[in-house]
Coordinates of C-alpha atoms in Angstrom, one line a residue:
X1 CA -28.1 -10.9 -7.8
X2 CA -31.2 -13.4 -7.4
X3 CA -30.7 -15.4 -4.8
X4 CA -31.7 -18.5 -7.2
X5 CA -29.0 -17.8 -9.7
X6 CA -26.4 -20.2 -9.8
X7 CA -24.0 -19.4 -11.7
X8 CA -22.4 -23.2 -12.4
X9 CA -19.6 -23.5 -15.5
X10 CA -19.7 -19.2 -15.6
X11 CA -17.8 -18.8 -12.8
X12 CA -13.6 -20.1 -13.3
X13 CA -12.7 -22.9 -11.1
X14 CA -9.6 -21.1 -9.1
X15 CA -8.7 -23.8 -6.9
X16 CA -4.8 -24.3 -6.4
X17 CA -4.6 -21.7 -9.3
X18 CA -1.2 -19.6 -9.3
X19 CA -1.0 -16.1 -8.0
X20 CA -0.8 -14.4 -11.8
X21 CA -4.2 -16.5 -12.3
X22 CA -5.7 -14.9 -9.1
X23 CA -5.0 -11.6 -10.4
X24 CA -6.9 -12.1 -13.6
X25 CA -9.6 -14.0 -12.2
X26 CA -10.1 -14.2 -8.4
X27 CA -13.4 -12.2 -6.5
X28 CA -15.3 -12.0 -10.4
X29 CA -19.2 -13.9 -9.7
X30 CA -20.9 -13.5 -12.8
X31 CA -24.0 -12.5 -13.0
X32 CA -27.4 -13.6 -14.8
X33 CA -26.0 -11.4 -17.6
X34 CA -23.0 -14.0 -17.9
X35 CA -20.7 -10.9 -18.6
X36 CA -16.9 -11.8 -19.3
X37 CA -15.6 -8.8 -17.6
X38 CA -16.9 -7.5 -14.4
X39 CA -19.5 -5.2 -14.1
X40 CA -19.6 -1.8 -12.7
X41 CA -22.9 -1.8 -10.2
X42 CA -23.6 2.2 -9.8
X43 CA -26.0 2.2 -7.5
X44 CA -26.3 3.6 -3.2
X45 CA -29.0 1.5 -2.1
X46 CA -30.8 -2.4 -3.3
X47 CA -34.4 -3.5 -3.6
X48 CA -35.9 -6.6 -1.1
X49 CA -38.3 -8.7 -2.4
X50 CA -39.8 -7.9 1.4
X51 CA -40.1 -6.3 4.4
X52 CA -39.4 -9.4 6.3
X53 CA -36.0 -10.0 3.4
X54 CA -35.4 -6.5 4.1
X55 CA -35.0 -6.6 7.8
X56 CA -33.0 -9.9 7.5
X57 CA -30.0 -8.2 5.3
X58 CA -29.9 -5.3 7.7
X59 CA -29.9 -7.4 10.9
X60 CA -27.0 -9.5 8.6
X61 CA -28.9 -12.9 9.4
X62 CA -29.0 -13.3 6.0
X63 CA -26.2 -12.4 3.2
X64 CA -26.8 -9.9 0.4
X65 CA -26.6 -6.1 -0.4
X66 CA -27.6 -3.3 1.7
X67 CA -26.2 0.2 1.0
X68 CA -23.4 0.9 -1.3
X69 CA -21.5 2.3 1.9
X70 CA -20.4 -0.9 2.8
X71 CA -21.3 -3.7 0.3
X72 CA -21.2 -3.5 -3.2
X73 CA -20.8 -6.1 -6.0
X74 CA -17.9 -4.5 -7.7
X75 CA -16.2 -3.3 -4.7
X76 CA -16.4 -6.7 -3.5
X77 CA -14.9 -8.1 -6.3
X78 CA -11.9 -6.3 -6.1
X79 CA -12.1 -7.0 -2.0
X80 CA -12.2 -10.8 -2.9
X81 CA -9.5 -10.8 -4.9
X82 CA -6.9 -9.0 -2.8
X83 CA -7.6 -11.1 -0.1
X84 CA -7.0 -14.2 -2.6
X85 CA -3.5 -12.4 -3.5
X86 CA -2.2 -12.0 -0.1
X87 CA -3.7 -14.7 1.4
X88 CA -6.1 -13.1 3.7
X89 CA -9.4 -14.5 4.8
X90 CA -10.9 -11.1 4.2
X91 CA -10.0 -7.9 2.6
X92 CA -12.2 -4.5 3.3
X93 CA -11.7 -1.8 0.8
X94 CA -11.6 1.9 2.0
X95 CA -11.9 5.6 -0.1
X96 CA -7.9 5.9 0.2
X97 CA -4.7 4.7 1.2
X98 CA -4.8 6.9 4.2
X99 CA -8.4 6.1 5.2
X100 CA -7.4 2.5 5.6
X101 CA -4.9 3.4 8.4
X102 CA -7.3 5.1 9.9
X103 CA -9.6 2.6 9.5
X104 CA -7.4 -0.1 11.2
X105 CA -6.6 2.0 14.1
X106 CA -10.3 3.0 14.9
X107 CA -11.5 -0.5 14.4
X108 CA -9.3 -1.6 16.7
X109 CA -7.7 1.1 19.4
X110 CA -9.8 2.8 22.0
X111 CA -7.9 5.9 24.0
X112 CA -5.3 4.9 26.0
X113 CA -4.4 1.8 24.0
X114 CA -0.2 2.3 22.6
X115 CA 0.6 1.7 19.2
X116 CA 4.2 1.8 18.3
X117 CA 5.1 3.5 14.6
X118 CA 8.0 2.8 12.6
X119 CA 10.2 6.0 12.5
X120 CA 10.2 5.3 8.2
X121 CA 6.9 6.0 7.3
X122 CA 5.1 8.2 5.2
X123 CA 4.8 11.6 6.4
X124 CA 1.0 11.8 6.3
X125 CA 0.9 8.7 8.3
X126 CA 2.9 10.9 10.7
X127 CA 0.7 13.2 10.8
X128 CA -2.3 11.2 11.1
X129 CA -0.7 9.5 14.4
X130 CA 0.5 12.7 15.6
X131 CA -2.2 15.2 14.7
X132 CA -4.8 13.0 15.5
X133 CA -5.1 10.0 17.0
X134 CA -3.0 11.3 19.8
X135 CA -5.7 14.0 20.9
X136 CA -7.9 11.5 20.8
X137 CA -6.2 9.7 23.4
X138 CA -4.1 7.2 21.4
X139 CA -0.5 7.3 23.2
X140 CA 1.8 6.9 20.1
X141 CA 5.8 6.6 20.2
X142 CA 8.0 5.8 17.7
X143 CA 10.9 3.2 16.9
X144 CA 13.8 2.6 14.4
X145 CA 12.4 0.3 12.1
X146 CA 15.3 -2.4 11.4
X147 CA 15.9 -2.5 15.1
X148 CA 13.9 -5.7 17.0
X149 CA 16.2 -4.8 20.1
X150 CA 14.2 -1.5 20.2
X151 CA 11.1 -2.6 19.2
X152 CA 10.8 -5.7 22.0
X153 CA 11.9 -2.6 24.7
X154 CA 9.4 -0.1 23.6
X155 CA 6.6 -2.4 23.7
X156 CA 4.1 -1.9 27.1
X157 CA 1.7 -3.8 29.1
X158 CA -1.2 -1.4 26.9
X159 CA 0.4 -1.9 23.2
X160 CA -2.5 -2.7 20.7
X161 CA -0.3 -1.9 17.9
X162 CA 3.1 -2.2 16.0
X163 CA 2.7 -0.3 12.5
X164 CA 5.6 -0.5 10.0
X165 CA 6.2 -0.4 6.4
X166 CA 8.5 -2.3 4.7
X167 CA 10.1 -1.2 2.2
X168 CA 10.0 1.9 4.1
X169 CA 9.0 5.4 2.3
X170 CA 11.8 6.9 0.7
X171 CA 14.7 5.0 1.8
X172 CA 14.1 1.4 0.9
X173 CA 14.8 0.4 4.8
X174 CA 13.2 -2.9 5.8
X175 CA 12.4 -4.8 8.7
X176 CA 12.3 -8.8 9.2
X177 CA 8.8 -8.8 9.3
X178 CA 8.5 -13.0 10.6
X179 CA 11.1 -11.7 13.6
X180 CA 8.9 -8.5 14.6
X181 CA 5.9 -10.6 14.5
X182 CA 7.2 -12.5 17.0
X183 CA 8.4 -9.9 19.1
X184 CA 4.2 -8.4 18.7
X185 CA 2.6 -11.7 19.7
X186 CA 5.2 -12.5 22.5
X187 CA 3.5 -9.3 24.1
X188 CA 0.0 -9.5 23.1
X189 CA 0.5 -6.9 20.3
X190 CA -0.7 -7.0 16.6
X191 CA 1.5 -6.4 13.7
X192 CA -0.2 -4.1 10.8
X193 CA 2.2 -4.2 8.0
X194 CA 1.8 -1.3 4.9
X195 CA 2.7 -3.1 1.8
X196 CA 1.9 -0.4 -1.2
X197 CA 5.8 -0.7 -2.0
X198 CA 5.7 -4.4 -2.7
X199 CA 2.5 -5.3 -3.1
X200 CA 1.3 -9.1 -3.0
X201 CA 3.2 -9.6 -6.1
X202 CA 6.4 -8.9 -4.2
X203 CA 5.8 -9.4 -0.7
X204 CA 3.0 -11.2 1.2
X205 CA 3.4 -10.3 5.1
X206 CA 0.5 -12.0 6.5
X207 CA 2.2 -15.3 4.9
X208 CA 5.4 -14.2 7.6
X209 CA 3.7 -14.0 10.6
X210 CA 2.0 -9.7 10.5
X211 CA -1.9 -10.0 11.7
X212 CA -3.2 -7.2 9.1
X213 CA -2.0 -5.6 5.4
X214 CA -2.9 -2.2 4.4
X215 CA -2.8 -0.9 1.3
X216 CA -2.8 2.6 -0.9
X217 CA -4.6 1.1 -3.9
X218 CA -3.6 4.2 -5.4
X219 CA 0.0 3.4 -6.7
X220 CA 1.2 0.3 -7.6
X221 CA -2.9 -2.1 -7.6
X222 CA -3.9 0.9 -9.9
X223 CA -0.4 1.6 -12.0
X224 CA -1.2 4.4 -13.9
X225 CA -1.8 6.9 -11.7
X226 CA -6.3 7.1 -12.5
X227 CA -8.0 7.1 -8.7
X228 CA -7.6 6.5 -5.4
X229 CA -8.8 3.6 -3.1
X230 CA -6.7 1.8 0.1
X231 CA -7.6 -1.9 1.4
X232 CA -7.4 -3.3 4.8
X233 CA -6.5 -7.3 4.8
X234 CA -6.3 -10.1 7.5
X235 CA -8.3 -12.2 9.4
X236 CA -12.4 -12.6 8.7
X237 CA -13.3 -11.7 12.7
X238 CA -10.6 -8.8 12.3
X239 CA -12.4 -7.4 9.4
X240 CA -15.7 -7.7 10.9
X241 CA -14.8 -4.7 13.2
X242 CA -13.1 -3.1 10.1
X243 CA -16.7 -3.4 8.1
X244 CA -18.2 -2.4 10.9
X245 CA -16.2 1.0 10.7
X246 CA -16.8 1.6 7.5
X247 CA -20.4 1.0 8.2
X248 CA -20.8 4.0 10.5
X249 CA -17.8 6.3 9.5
X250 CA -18.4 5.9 5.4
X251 CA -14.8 6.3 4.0
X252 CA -15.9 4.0 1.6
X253 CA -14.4 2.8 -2.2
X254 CA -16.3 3.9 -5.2
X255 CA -17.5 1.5 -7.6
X256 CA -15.4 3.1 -10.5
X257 CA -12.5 3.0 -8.3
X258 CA -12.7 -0.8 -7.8
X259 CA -13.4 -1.5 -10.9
X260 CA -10.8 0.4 -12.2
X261 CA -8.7 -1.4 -9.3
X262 CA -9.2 -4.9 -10.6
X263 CA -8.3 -3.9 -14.2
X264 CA -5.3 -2.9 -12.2
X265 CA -4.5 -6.2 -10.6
X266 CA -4.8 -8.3 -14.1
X267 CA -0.9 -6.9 -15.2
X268 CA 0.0 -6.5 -11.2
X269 CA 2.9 -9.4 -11.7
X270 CA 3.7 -8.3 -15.3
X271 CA 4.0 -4.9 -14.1
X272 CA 6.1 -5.7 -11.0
X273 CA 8.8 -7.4 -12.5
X274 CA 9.2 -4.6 -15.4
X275 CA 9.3 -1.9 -12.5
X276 CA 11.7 -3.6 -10.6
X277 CA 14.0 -4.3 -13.9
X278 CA 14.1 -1.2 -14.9
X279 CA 14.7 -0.1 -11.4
X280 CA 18.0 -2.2 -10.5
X281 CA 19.5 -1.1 -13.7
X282 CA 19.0 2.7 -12.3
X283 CA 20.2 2.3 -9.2
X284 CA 23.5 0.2 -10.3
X285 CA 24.0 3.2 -12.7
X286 CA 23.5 5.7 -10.1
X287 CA 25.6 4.1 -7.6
X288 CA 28.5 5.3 -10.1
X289 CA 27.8 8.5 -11.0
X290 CA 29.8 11.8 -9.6
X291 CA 27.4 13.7 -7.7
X292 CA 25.8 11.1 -5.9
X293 CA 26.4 10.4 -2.4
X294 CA 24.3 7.7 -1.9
X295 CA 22.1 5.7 -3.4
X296 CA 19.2 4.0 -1.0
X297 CA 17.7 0.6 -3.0
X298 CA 17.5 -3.0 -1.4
X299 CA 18.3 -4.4 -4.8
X300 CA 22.4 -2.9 -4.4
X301 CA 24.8 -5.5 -2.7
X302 CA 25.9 -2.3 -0.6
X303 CA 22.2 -1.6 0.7
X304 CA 22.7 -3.4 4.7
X305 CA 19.9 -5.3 4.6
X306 CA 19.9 -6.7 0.9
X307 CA 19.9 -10.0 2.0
X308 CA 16.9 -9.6 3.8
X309 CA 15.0 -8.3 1.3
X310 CA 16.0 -10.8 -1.3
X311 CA 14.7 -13.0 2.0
X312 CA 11.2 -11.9 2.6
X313 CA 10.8 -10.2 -1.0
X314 CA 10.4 -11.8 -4.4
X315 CA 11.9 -8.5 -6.2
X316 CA 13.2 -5.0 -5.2
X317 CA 10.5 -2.4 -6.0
X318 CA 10.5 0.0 -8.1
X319 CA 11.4 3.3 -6.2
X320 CA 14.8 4.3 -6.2
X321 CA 15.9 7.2 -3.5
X322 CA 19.6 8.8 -3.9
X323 CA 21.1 12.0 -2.0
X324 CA 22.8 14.2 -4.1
X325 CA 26.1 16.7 -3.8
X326 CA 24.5 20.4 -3.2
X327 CA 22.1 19.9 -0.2
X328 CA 18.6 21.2 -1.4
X329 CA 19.5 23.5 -4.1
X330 CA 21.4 20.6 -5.7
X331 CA 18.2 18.2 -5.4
X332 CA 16.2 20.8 -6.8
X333 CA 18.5 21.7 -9.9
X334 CA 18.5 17.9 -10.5
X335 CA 15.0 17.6 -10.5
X336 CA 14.5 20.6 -12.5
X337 CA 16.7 19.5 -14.7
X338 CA 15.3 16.8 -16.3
X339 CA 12.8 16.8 -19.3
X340 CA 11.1 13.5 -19.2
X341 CA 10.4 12.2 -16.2
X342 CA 7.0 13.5 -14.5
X343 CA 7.9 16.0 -11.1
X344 CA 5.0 14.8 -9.4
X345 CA 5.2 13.0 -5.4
X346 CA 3.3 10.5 -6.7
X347 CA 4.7 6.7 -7.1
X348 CA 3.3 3.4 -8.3
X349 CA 2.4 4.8 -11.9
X350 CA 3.4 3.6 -15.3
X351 CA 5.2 6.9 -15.6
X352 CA 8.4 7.4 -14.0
X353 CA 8.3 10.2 -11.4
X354 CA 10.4 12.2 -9.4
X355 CA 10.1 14.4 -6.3
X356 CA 12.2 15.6 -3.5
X357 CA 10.7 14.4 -0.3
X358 CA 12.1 17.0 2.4
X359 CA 9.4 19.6 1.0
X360 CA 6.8 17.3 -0.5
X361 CA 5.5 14.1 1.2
X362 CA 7.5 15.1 4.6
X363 CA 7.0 18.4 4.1
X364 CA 4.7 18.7 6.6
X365 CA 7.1 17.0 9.3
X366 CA 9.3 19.3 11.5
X367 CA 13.1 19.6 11.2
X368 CA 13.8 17.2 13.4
X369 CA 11.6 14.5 12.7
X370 CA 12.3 14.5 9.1
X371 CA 16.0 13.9 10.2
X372 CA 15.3 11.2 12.7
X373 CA 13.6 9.6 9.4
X374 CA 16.6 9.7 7.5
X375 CA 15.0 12.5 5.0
X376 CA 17.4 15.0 4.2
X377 CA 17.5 18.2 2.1
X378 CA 20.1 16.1 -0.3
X379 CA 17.5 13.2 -0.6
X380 CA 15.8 12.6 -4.0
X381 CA 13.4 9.9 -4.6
X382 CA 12.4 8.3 -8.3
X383 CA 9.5 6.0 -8.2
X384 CA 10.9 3.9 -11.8
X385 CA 7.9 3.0 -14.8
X386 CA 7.8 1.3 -17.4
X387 CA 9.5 3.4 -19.8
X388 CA 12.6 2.2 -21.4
X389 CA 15.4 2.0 -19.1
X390 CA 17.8 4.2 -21.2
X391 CA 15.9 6.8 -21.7
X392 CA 15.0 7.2 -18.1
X393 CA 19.0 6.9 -17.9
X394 CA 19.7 9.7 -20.2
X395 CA 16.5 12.0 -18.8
X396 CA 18.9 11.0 -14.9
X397 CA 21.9 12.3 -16.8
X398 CA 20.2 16.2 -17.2
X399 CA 20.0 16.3 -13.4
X400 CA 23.6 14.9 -13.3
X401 CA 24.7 17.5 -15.8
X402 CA 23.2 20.5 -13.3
X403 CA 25.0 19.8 -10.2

């Protein structure tokens, strides 16, 4: 963009604008071009109109675009506007869900630093701790999420980190986010919060007291299941060292990805509340069935910490997990089952999906640390779409019928 452009009456006026408007609108700059939808900007590398300009934009004494590794009009677009949604100052978008962990714990660990990890988290996060940044001399324990008691004692004098997710991956647990982040700052500690089961339309943690939001674009920003992206989200100097990651490291968001990203985010609130309908009417069903033993959603009177999440959360999510009669086989003669819903682990899309975690997304996890995470062999989990509700009902019923 020329640096003499101004782009006046083009550009929508978003102050004190509700969040649905920020999710249509926020992060777009038109161009010379005075496009009504964003553009796409393919391109690795930008032209200076000098050597001197150049060196300027490199040095970053002066703003504009460098290399596509690490600025890019349409990936900052969609950066802008999830910062608007959760109220960051800054948002940095990375290639995937998993590289923005990554990228938060490299921007701001060194070895020896401690970063606490809820014991409810996905199992590639797991792996990523465990595999990983432990050989690289990360020390890395674990913690009961919904426990503050165990938290505030397993905090040290060289904790960097607390990393949760709430909702938690599959079980719907939770944690009291504004109480944890306490317990973090009391100690020095910063609070990273994953919030790809709520997303800002549901949940905004950095408005509760958590210093950073990650995010895997890839399921519910996206919603129907097309690419994979992640964002980082918190404070400008935080996501200076975040950029400056990316910058050297390269697990950078492709143009197409944003873009598709921020077509995403225009139904994000729409989308939200249909997921979450469709997903309390499931799990009240379920709760009643024969053959189910339990039935793990924050949206149920019976869940424990229902009144939390009706607390902190402006809906329920849409993933539903439930442990079946039958142990494994059971779970899998359910699954197999039915003849609608996609078998697929993953979650976030416009099409219902169902998997069985124990040998999917914690597959990877030993015995016993699938167990301390509450992820048995019985354990199913249904991410709920947009379908209708009782058809996803009767596809539910199959599985019923096979037990």
């Amino acid at each position: 963009m020329s640096q003499d452009w101004d782009a006046g009456r083009l550009d929508s006026d978003l102050e004190g604008v509700a969040f649905d408007t920020l999710a249509v609108r926020a992060g777009q700059h038109r161009t010379p071009e005075a496009e009504h939808g964003e553009p796409m900007f393919f391109t690795s590398s930008y032209v200076f109109r000098t050597a001197a300009d150049a060196a300027a934009r490199f040095a970053g004494e002066v703003p504009g675009n460098v290399y596509s590794r690490y600025t890019n009009p349409t990936v900052r677009a969609f950066e802008e506007r999830i910062a608007a949604l959760e109220g960051a100052e800054q948002a940095v978008a990375t290639a995937t869900g998993m590289a923005a962990i990554m990228a938060v714990v490299m921007s701001f660990c060194s070895a020896g630093d401690h970063v606490l990890v809820s014991r409810s988290v996905f199992g590639s996060t797991i792996s990523l701790f465990e595999k990983y940044f432990k050989r690289f001399g990360v020390e890395v324990d674990y913690v009961p999420l919904a426990e503050l008691s165990g938290w505030d004692a397993a905090i040290k004098a060289n904790t960097k980190l607390l990393f949760v997710e709430s909702p938690s991956n599959p079980l719907a647990e939770l944690v009291d986010i504004a109480a944890l982040a306490e317990i973090a700052h009391a100690k020095g500690a910063m609070l990273v919060v994953d919030n790809c089961f709520c997303t800002p339309a549901l949940q905004q943690p950095l408005k509760l007291g958590a210093d950073v939001v990650v995010h895997s674009a890839t399921k519910f920003i996206d919603g129907q299941g097309r690419c994979m992206g992640g964002v980082v989200a918190g404070r400008g100097e935080q996501m200076k060292e975040v950029v400056g990651f990316l910058r050297t490291a390269g697990p950078t968001l492709s143009p197409f990805n944003a873009w598709i990203f921020l077509k995403g985010l225009e139904t994000l609130g729409l989308r939200m509340k249909a997921h979450c309908a469709n997903a309390q009417v499931l799990a009240e069903w379920l709760e009643q069935q024969d053959g189910i033993e339990k039935v793990h959603y924050a949206g149920l009177k019976s869940h424990p910490q229902h009144d939390l999440a009706a607390r902190q959360q402006r809906g329920f999510g849409a993933v539903v997990s439930f442990e079946v009669k039958g142990g494994k086989e059971g779970a899998w003669r359910f699954i197999d089952a039915t003849r609608l819903i996609s078998i697929t682990a993953n979650l976030g899309d416009s099409k219902t999906t169902i998997t069985h975690p124990s040998t999917t997304s914690h597959g990877r996890l030993a015995p016993q640390e699938r167990e301390a995470a509450g992820i048995r062999d019985s354990l199913i989990r249904v991410a709920v779409g947009l379908e209708d509700v009782a058809d996803l009902q009767a596809d539910l019923a199959r599985g019923l019928a096979a037990l």
